Every structure is written in structure tokens, then in C-alpha cells.
Short mmCIF file of C-alpha atoms in Angstrom, two decimals:
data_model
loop_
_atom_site.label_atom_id
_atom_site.label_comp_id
_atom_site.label_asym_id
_atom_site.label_seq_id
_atom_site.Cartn_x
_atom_site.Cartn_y
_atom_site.Cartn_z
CA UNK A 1 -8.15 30.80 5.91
CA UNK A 2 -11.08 28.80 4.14
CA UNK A 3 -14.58 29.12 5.51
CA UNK A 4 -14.70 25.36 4.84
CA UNK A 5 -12.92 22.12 4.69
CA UNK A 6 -13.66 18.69 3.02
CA UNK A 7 -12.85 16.04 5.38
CA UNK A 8 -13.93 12.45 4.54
CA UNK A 9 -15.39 13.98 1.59
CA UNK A 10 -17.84 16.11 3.71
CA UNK A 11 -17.84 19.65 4.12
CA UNK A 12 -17.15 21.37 7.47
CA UNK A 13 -17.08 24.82 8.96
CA UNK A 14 -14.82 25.97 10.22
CA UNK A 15 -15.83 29.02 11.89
CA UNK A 16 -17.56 29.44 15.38
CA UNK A 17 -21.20 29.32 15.44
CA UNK A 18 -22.73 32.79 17.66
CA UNK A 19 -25.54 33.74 17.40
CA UNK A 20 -27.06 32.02 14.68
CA UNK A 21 -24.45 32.84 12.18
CA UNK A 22 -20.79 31.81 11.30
CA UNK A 23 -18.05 33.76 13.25
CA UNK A 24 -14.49 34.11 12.29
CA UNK A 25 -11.29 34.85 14.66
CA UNK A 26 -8.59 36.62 13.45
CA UNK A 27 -6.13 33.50 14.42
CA UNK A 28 -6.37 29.53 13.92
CA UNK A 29 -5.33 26.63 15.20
CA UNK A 30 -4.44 23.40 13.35
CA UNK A 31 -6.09 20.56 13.43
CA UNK A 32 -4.59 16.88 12.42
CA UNK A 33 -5.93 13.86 12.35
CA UNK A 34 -4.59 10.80 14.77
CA UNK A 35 -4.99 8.50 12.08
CA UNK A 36 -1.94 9.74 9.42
CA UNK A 37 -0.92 12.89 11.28
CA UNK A 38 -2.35 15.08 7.88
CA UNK A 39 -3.61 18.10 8.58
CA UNK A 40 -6.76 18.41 8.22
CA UNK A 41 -7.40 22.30 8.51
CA UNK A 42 -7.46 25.42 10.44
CA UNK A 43 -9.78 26.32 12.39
CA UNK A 44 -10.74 29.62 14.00
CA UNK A 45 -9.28 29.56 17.67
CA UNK A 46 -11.69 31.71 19.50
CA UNK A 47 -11.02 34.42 21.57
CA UNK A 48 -12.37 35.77 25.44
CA UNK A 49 -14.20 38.34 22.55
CA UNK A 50 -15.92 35.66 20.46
CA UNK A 51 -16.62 33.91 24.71
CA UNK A 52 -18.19 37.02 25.51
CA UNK A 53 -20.06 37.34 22.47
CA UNK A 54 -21.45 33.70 22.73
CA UNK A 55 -22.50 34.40 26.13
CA UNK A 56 -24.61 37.22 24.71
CA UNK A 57 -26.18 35.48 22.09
CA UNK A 58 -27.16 32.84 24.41
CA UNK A 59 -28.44 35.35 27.07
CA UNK A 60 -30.56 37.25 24.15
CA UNK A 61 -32.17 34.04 23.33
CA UNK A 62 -32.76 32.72 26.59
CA UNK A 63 -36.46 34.63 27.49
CA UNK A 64 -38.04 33.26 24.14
CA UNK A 65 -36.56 29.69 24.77
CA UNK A 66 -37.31 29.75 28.25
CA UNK A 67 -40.86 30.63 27.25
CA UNK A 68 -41.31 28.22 24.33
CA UNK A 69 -43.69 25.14 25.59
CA UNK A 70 -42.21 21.95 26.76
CA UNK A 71 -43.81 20.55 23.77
CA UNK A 72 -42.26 23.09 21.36
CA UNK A 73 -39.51 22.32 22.59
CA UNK A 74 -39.32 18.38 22.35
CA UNK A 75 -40.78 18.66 19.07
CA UNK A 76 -37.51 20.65 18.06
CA UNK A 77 -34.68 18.00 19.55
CA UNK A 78 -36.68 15.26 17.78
CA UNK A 79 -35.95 17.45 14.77
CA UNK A 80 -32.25 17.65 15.80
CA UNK A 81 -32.41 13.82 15.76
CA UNK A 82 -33.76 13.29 12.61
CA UNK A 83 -31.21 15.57 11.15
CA UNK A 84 -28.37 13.16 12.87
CA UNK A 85 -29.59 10.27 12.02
CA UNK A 86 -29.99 11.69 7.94
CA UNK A 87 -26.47 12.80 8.38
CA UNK A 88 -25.32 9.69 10.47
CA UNK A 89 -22.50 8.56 8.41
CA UNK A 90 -21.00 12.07 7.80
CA UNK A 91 -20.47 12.34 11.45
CA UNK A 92 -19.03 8.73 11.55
CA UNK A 93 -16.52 9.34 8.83
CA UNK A 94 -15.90 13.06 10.28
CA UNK A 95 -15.44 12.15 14.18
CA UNK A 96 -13.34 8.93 13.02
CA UNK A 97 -11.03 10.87 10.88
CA UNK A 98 -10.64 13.24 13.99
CA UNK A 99 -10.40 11.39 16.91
CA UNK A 100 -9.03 7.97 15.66
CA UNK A 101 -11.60 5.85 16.96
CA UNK A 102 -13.10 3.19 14.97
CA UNK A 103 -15.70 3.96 12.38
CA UNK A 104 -17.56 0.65 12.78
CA UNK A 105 -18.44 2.21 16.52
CA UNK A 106 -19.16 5.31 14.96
CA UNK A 107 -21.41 3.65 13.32
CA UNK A 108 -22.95 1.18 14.95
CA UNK A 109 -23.21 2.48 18.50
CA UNK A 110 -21.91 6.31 19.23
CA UNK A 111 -23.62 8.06 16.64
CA UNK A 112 -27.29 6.30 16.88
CA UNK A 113 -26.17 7.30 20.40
CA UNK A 114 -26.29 11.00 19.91
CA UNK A 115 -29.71 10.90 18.19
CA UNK A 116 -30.93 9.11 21.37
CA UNK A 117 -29.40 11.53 23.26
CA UNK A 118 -31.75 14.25 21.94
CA UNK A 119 -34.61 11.55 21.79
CA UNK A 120 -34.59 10.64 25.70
CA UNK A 121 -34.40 13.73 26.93
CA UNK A 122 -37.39 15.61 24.70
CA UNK A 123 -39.18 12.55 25.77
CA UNK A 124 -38.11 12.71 29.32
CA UNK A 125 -39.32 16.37 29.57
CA UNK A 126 -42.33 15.84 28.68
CA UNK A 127 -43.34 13.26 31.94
CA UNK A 128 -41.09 15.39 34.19
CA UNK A 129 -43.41 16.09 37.06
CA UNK A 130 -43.48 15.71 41.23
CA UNK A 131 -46.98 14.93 42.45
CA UNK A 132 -48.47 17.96 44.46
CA UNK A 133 -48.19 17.39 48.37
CA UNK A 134 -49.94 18.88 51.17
CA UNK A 135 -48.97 20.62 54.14
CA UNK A 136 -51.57 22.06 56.94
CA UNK A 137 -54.21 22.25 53.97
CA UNK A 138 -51.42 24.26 51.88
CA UNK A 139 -50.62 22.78 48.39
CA UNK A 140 -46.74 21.97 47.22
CA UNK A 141 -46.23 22.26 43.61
CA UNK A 142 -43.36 21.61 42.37
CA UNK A 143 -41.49 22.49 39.13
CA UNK A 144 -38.21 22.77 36.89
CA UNK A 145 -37.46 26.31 35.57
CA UNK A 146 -34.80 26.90 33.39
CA UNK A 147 -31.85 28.26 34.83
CA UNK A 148 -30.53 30.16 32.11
CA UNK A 149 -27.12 30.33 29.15
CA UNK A 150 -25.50 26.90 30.24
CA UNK A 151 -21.57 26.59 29.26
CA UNK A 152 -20.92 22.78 28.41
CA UNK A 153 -17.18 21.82 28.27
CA UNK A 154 -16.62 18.44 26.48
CA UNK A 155 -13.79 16.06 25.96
CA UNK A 156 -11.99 14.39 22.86
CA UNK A 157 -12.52 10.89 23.18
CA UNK A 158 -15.82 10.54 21.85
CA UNK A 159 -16.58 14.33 21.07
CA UNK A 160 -20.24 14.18 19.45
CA UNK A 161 -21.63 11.95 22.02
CA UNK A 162 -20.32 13.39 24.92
CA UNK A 163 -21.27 17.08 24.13
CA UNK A 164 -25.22 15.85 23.47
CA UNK A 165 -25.17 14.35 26.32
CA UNK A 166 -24.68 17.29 27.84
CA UNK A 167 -26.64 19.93 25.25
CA UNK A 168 -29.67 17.56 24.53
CA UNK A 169 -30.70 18.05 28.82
CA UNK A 170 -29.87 21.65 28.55
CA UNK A 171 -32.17 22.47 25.62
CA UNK A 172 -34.68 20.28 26.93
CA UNK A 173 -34.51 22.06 30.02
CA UNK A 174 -35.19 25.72 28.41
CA UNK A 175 -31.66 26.57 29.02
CA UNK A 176 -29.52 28.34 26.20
CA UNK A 177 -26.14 27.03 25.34
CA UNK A 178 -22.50 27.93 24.60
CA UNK A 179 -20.61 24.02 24.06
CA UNK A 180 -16.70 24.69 24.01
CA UNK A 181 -15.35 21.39 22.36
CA UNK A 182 -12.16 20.10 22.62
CA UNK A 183 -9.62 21.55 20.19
CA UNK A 184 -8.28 18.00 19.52
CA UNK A 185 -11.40 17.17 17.97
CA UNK A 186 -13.63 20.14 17.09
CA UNK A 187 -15.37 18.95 13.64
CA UNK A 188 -18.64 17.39 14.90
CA UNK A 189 -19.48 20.21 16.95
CA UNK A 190 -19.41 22.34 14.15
CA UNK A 191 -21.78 20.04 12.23
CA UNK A 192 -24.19 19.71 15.24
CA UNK A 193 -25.05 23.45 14.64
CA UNK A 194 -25.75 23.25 11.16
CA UNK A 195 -28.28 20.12 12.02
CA UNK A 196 -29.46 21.96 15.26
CA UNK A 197 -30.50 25.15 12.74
CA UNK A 198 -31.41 23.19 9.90
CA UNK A 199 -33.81 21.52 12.36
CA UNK A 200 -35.55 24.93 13.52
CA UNK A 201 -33.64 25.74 17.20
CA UNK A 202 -33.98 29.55 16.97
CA UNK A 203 -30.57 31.64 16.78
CA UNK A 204 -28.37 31.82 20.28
CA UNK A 205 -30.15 28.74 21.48
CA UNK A 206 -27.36 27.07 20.98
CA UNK A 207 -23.83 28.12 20.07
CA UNK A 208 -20.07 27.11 19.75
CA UNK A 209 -17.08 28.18 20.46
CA UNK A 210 -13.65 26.88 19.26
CA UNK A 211 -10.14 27.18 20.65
CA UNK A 212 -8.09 26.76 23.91
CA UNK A 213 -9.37 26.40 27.30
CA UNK A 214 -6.61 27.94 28.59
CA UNK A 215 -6.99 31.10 26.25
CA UNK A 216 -10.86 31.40 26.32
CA UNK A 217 -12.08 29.15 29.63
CA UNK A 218 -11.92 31.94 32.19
CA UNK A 219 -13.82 34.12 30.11
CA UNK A 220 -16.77 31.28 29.83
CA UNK A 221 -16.90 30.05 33.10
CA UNK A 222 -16.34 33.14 35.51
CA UNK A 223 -19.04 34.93 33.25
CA UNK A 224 -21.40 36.81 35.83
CA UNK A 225 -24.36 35.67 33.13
CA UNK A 226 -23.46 32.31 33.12
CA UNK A 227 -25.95 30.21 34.56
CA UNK A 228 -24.37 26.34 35.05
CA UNK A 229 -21.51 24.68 33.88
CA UNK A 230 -20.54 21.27 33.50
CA UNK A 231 -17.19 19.72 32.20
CA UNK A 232 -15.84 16.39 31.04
CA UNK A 233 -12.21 16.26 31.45
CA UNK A 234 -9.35 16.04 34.15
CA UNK A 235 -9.35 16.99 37.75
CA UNK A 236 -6.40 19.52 37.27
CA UNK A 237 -8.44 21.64 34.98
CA UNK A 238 -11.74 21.09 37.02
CA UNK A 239 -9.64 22.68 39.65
CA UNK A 240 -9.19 25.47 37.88
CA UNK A 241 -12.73 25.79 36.67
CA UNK A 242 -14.16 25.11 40.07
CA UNK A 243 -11.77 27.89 41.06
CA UNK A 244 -13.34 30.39 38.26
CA UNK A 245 -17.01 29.66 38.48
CA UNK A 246 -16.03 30.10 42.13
CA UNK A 247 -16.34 33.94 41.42
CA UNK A 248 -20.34 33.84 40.73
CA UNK A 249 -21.01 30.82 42.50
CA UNK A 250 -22.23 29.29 39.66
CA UNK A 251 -23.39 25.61 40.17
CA UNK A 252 -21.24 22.83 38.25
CA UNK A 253 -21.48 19.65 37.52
CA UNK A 254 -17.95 17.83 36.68
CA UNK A 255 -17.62 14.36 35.39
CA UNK A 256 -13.95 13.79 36.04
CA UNK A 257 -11.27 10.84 35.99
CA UNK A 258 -11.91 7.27 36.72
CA UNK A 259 -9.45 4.41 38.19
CA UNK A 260 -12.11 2.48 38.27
CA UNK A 261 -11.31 -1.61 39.40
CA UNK A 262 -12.83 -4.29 37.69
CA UNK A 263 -12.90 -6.95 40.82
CA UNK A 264 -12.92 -10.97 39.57
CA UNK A 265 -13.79 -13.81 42.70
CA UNK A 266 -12.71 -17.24 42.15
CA UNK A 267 -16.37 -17.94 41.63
CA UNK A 268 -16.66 -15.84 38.18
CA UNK A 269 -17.61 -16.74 34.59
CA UNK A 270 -13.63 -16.55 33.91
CA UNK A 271 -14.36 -16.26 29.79
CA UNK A 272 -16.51 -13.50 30.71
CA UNK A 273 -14.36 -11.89 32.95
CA UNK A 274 -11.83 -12.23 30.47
CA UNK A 275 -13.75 -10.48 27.88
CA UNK A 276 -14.46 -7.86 30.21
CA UNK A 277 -11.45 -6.87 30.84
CA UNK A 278 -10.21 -6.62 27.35
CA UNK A 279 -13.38 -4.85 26.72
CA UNK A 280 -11.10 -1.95 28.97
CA UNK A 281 -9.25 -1.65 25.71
CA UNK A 282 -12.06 -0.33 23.37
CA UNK A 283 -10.93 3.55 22.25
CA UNK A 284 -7.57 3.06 22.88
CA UNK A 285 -8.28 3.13 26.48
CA UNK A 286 -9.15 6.52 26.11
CA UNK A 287 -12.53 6.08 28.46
CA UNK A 288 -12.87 7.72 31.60
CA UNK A 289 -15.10 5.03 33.18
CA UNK A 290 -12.60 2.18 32.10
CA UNK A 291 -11.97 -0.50 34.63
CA UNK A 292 -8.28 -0.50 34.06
CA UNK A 293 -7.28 -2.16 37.64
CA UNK A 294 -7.43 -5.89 37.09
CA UNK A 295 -8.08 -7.00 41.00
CA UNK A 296 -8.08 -10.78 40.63
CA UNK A 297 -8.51 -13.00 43.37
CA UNK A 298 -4.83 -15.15 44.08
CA UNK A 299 -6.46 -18.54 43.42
CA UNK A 300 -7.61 -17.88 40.23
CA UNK A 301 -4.73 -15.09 39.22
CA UNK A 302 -1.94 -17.47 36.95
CA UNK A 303 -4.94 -18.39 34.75
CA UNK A 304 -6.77 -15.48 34.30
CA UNK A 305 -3.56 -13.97 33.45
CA UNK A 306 -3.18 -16.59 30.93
CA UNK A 307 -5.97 -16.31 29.42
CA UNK A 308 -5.81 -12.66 29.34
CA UNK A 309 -2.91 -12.50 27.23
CA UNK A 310 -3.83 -14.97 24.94
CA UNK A 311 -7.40 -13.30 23.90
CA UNK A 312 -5.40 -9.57 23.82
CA UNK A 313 -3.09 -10.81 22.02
CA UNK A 314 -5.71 -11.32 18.75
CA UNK A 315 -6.85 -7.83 19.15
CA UNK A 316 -6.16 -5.80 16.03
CA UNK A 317 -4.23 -2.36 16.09
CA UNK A 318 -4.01 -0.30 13.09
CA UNK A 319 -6.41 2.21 11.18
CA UNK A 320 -9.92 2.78 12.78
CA UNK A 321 -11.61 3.19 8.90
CA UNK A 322 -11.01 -0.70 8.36
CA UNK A 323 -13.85 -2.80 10.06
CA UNK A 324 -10.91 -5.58 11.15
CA UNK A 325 -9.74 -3.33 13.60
CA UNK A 326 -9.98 -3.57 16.81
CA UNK A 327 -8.01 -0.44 18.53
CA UNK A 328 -6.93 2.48 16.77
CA UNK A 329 -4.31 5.16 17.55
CA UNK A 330 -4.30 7.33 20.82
CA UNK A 331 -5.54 11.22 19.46
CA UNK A 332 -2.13 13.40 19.85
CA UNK A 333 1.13 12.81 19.79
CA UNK A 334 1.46 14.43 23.29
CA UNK A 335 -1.00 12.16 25.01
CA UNK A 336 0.89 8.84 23.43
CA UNK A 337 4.59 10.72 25.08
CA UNK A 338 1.68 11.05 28.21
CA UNK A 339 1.20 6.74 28.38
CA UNK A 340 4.84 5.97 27.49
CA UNK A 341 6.14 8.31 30.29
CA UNK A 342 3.49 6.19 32.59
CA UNK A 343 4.34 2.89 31.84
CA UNK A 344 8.45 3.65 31.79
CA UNK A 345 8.08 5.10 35.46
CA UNK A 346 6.18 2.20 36.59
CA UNK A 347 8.83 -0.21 34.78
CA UNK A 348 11.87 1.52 36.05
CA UNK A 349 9.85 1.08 40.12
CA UNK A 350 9.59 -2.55 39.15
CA UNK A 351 6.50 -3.28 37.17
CA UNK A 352 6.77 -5.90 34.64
CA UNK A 353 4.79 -5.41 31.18
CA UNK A 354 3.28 -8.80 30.40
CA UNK A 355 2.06 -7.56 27.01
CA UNK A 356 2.55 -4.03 25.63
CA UNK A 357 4.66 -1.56 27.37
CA UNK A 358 5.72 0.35 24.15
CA UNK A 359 4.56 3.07 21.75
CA UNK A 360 4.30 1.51 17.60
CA UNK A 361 4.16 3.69 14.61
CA UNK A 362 4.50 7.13 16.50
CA UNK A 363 0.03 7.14 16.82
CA UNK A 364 -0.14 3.81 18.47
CA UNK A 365 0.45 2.68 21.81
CA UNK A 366 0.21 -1.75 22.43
CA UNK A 367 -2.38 -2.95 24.68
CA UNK A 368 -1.06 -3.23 27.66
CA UNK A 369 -0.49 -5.09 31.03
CA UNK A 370 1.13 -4.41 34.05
CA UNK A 371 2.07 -6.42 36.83
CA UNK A 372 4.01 -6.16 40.30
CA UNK A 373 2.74 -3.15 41.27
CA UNK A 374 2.75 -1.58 44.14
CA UNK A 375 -0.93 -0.38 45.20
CA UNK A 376 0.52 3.38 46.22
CA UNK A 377 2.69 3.67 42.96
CA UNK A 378 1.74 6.01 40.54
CA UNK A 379 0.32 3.64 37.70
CA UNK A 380 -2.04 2.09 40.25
CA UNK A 381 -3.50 5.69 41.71
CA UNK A 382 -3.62 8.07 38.29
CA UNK A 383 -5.27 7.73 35.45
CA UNK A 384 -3.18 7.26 31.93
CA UNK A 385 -6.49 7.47 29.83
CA UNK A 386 -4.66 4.79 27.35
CA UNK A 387 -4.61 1.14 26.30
CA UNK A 388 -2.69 0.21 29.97
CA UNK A 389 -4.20 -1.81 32.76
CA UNK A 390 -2.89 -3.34 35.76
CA UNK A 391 -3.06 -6.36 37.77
CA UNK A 392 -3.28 -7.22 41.14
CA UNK A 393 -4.40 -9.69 43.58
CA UNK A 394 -6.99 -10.46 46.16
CA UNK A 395 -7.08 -12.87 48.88
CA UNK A 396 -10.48 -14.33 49.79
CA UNK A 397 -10.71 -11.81 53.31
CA UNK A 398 -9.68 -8.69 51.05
CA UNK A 399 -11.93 -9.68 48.38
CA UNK A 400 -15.30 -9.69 51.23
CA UNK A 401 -13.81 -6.42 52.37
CA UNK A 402 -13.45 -4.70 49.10
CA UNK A 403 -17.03 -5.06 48.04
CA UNK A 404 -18.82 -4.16 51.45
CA UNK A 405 -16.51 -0.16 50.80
CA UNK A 406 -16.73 0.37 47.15
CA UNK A 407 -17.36 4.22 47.03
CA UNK A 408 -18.45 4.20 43.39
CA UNK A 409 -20.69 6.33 40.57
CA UNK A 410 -21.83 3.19 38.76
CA UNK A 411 -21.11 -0.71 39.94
CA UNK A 412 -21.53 -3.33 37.21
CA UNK A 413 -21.55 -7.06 38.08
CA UNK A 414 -21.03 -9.68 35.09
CA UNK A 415 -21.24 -6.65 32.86
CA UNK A 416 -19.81 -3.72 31.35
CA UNK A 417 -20.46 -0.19 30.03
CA UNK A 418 -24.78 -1.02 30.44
CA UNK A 419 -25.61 2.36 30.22
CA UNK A 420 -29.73 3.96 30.03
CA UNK A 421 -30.39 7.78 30.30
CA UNK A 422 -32.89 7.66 32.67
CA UNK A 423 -29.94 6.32 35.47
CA UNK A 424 -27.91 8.72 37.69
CA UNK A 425 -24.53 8.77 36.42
CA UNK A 426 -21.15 10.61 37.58
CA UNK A 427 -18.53 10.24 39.63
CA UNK A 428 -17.70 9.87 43.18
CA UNK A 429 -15.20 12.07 45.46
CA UNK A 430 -11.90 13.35 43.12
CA UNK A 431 -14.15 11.20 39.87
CA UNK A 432 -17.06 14.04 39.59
CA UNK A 433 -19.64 16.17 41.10
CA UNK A 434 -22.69 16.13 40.57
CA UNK A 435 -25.33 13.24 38.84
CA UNK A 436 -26.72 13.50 35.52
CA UNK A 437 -29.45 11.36 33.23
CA UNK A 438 -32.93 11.19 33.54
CA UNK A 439 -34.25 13.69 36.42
CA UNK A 440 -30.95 14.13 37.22
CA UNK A 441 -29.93 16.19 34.67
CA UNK A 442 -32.74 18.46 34.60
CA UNK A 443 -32.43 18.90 38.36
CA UNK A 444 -28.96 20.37 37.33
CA UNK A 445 -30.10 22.27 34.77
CA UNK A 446 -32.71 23.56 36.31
CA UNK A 447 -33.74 26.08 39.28
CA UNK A 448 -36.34 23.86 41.38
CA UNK A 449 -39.20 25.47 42.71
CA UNK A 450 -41.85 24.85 45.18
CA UNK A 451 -44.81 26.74 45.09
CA UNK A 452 -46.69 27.03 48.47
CA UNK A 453 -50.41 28.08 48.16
CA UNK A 454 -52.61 28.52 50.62
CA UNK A 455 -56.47 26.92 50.45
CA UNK A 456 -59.15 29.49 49.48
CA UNK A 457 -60.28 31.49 52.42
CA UNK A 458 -57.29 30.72 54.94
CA UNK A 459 -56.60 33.12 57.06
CA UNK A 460 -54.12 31.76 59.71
CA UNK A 461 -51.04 33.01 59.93
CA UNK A 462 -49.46 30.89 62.38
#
């Protein structure tokens, strides 16, 4: 097995990264790319030894980056920044030809994104304070020490993004890191340690490990040195991780499915609303926070509807690399077989596809949109994580009642996807547990302390 690969022209590792250094396993695992199905190497598919061994590196390394000053330590994810931002269009070109989504948004938006990521949260450290308070003459101080190695489970859909968000906190918090990506897209992550080293983070500061959750999880998050974990992903696996980190109690944070609704009155901007909800499309659908229930009120329903399909209808489907289009393929062959088997069942219980409803090419699956169905069927309660949304509608009393209960992570109105660091964000009962951004996240990553101490000269016990 090569050390390397060229994808997109670029060079990429394909080893773990423990310790400071490149780590092989003794097996692989392909990877392909969603755009052709070519393969575009194999990579070393890690096992619980190389989990164990990351865990170490990270626990070695902890004391000295624990210690290091809050402005050492900003100074160093600026330097990761810089390094992303020199190297932005080798990620672009690398993530696109990995995950399939479109290389203008790489671009433009996800990968300026990760360098912010870093950015905020350097910058956030160094204001992160709570005043002193008093109590009977006593003095509260309190503070944010680093909890310790931090295991960071992240997603496919956008793979670079997603794991800073999670690493860029957890540095900045002192904490040491082992980031598992997702074996359907593990390229970036490999490249984010080269930057991270080139930019001066000292050796088991941060580290990754490749491969299977189901092979090597266990071994990362039932760890008895593992301090926190958080995870992107589905609710059946953060059952099972939940479940593991059960063993050492070790405090998670899980940012899980969404079914989110994406509610239109009879008094909305209709073209906006209209724009929003073909927004839902962007990545294939594969976005956990995607609105993809359509809850229109009746009156307005037949033209929204129309006007729906008429704007979705112009969206362009094909390869991500070309700047005219507008969705490009779903990642894996088994999550496309994943949609199709969604939007069959809900067409054989009596849903009707107004646009869409099929699979193209083998990689693609048609925007689509479902109607007549039934709130308790299966399409309307699970998330497909594709390019399928549903309709239904609200009467003017349901519509009043719907927005004085909505049990929800983040509520837009007239707007979509408005996202800044420094807000909470996660999900709400079987969507997540736990907030992160801003104070948020260190508060997770941290062990909070207050610090009583008594005035000079007090002798009072009582």
C-alpha cells in the first residue's frame, strides 16, 4: 500500500496520524469517490491498537498543552488558519472529489469556514471570563480547566468543517485530541494534521485515526482516559456510544438527526419561502439541520406548490467540479439504495412524488417532493438525509398552535442556515445533547471550577 495518493492533483496521506508521526495498519479500506465511483485509494483502516495508541499520545501530551498559556495557544490555531487558508483550494478540490459536494461551496463558503472555525474560537478564549462574585465577604472565581484527551467523531457530509468545529474548541480549550473521521470521506482529516504540525501544535495534541466505527469505536469511547466525547451522526449509533462512554461516565455531547419543519403562514414573502425551501436541497440533502417538512398553510398550499416545482425544477444535477451545478451526487451507493427504499415505502402507503421520486445515474438521486402523507408514516417521522422533502398542510388554528410548542435547537424566521459561533447550537430531545459555540463549547470541553476564598483574617467557620 502507498504512503501517499494524488487526488485532484494533491498529495494525501494516507496513514493515521499518532503521535506526531505517520502510522500504518496492517489492513486498508477503499476509498471511492461519489462523483465517478473511481477509486481513489486505500487507506489504513485503524485498529482498537492504533485507538489505544492515539489515546496515549494524546494523554502524553495533554500536561504540556494543558499548561501552555491561553495566548500560546491562540497564537497556534491562528497558525492552523493561516495554513488552511494557504492550502484552501487543495482542501476544496480534495473534500469535493470525496464527498461529492460542490466545489464552488467548497470554495466559497465551507472551507473559509474551517479557517474561521480555528479563528473564533482562539479569539473566543482569549475574553472567556465570569466576573468574580461575592458571598458573606468570600470571593467566587471562576474558571475553565481543560478536561483532558477529547475523542471527536465526525460525519461525511461536510467532513473538514464539521470536525473543526469540533477540534478548533477542544484545542482552544487545552484539551488533547483523537478526531475519528468518517471512512466515507477521510482525506481532509489527513491534511488537517499536516497543516496543524506544519503550523507548530506540538506532537499528540492532536491526532487521527482512520477506519470503522464499528471496528475501532468501542475502543475510543469506553477508554477509561478519555476525557469527553462528542459525535455528529445518527441516533442508532449515538445509542451505542452513549451506551459505551456509559462505562466511565464520560460526558458527551451528540449532535444528532434533524426533521426539522420549515412552517409557511399565508402572510409570508411566498418567493422567499419558496427559495427557502429549495435551499433544503443544497448537499444533496445530506444536512442534518435541513427543514425537509414543507408545513404550508391550506390557503396558500396549491400555489406554493406551484411555484415550488417550477423553481426546483431549474436546479442543476450533475458533477459538483462544474460551477453550473446546483446538486451533486449522494456519497455511497448504499445511502442512495437508503433514499430510494424511503421514498418507495412512502409511495407504495400512498404518497404521491410531485417531482423526483427516483434514483439517476446510479450516484444521483432527483430532488424530490412528497405529498399525501400521513403525519405518523415513516417519511414524515425519520430522517432520509437526501434530496426528499415533504408537504403538508396547516389550517389557520394549527398554524397558532404549532408555533406557541416548537421544541427546537435553532428557530429561523424569513431565513435559513444564519449561523455565528458565538450562538448555542445542538439539538433538542432524540436531535442532540448537549450545546456547543461560543461559551458553550468550552463549557463542554472544559471542567468548570469555582474557587471559594475566604477574606484575609476570617476566622468564622459557620
Amino acid at each position: 500500500m502507498p504512503d501517499k495518493i494524488t487526488v485532484a492533483g494533491v498529495p494525501v496521506d494516507t496513514r493515521h496520524w499518532i503521535g506526531g508521526r505517520r502510522v500504518a495498519s496492517g489492513d486498508t479500506f477503499t476509498d471511492v469517490s461519489p462523483i465517478d465511483g473511481s477509486v481513489l485509494g486505500e487507506i489504513s483502516r485503524g485498529t482498537p491498537a492504533e485507538a489505544a495508541a492515539a489515546v496515549a499520545a494524546a494523554k502524553a501530551a495533554f500536561p504540556a498543552w494543558a499548561a501552555t498559556s491561553r495566548a500560546e495557544r491562540a497564537r497556534i490555531l491562528h497558525a492552523v488558519a493561516d495554513g488552511v487558508d494557504k492550502r484552501l483550494e487543495e482542501l476544496a478540490v480534495v473534500e469535493t472529489t470525496d464527498n461529492g459536494a460542490l466545489l464552488r461551496s467548497h470554495r466559497r463558503g465551507v472551507m473559509p469556514r474551517v479557517a474561521h472555525n480555528f479563528r473564533f474560537f482562539a479569539d473566543w478564549l482569549l475574553t472567556l471570563e465570569h466576573e468574580d462574585f461575592e458571598t458573606r465577604g468570600h470571593r467566587n472565581h471562576v474558571s475553565w480547566d481543560p478536561a483532558g484527551p477529547s475523542v471527536l467523531i465526525t460525519p461525511w457530509n461536510a467532513p473538514l468543517m464539521l470536525a473543526t468545529w469540533k477540534v478548533a474548541p477542544a484545542l482552544a480549550a487545552g484539551n488533547t485530541v483523537v478526531l475519528k473521521p468518517a471512512e466515507w470521506s477521510p482525506l481532509t482529516a489527513s491534511l488537517l494534521a499536516d497543516i496543524a504540525a506544519a503550523a507548530g501544535l506540538p506532537a499528540g495534541v492532536l491526532n487521527v485515526v482512520q477506519g470503522y466505527g464499528s471496528e475501532i469505536g468501542d475502543a475510543l469511547t469506553s477508554h477509561p482516559d478519555v476525557r469527553r466525547i462528542s459525535f455528529t451522526g445518527s441516533v442508532p449509533t449515538a445509542r451505542r456510544i452513549a451506551a459505551s462512554a456509559a462505562t466511565q461516565l464520560t460526558p458527551l455531547s451528540l449532535e444528532l438527526g434533524g426533521k426539522s419543519p420549515l412552517l409557511v403562514f399565508a402572510d409570508a414573502d411566498l418567493d422567499l419561502a419558496v427559495d427557502l425551501a429549495v435551499e433544503q436541497y443544497d448537499n444533496a440533502g445530506q444536512v442534518c439541520l435541513a427543514a425537509t417538512r414543507l408545513l404550508v398553510q391550506e390557503s396558500i398550499a396549491e400555489e406554493f406548490t406551484r411555484r415550488f416545482v417550477e423553481k426546483a425544477s431549474r436546479l442543476t444535477q450533475g458533477d459538483p467540479r462544474d460551477e453550473a451545478t446546483d446538486i451533486g451526487p449522494t456519497i455511497h451507493p448504499r445511502q442512495l439504495e437508503k433514499i430510494d427504499g424511503f421514498v418507495r415505502r412512502a409511495t407504495a402507503a400512498g404518497a404521491r412524488a410531485v417531482i423526483g421520486g427516483h434514483a439517476e445515474d446510479g450516484r444521483y438521486y432527483a430532488p424530490t417532493l412528497l405529498t399525501d402523507v400521513a403525519q405518523d408514516s415513516e417519511i414524515v417521522q425519520e430522517e432520509v438525509f437526501g434530496p426528499v422533502l415533504t408537504l403538508q398542510t396547516l389550517s389557520l388554528i394549527r398554524a397558532d398552535r404549532v408555533t406557541d410548542r416548537l421544541v427546537a435547537g435553532t428557530v429561523w424566521v424569513n431565513c435559513f442556515f444564519v449561523r455565528d459561533l458565538q450562538a448555542p447550537f445542538g439539538g433538542s430531545r432524540l436531535s442532540g445533547v448537549g450545546r456547543e459555540g461560543g461559551t458553550w463549547s468550552f463549557d463542554f470541553y472544559c471542567d468548570l471550577k469555582n474557587t471559594v476564598t475566604a477574606p484575609e483574617g476570617w476566622q468564622d467557620h459557620g
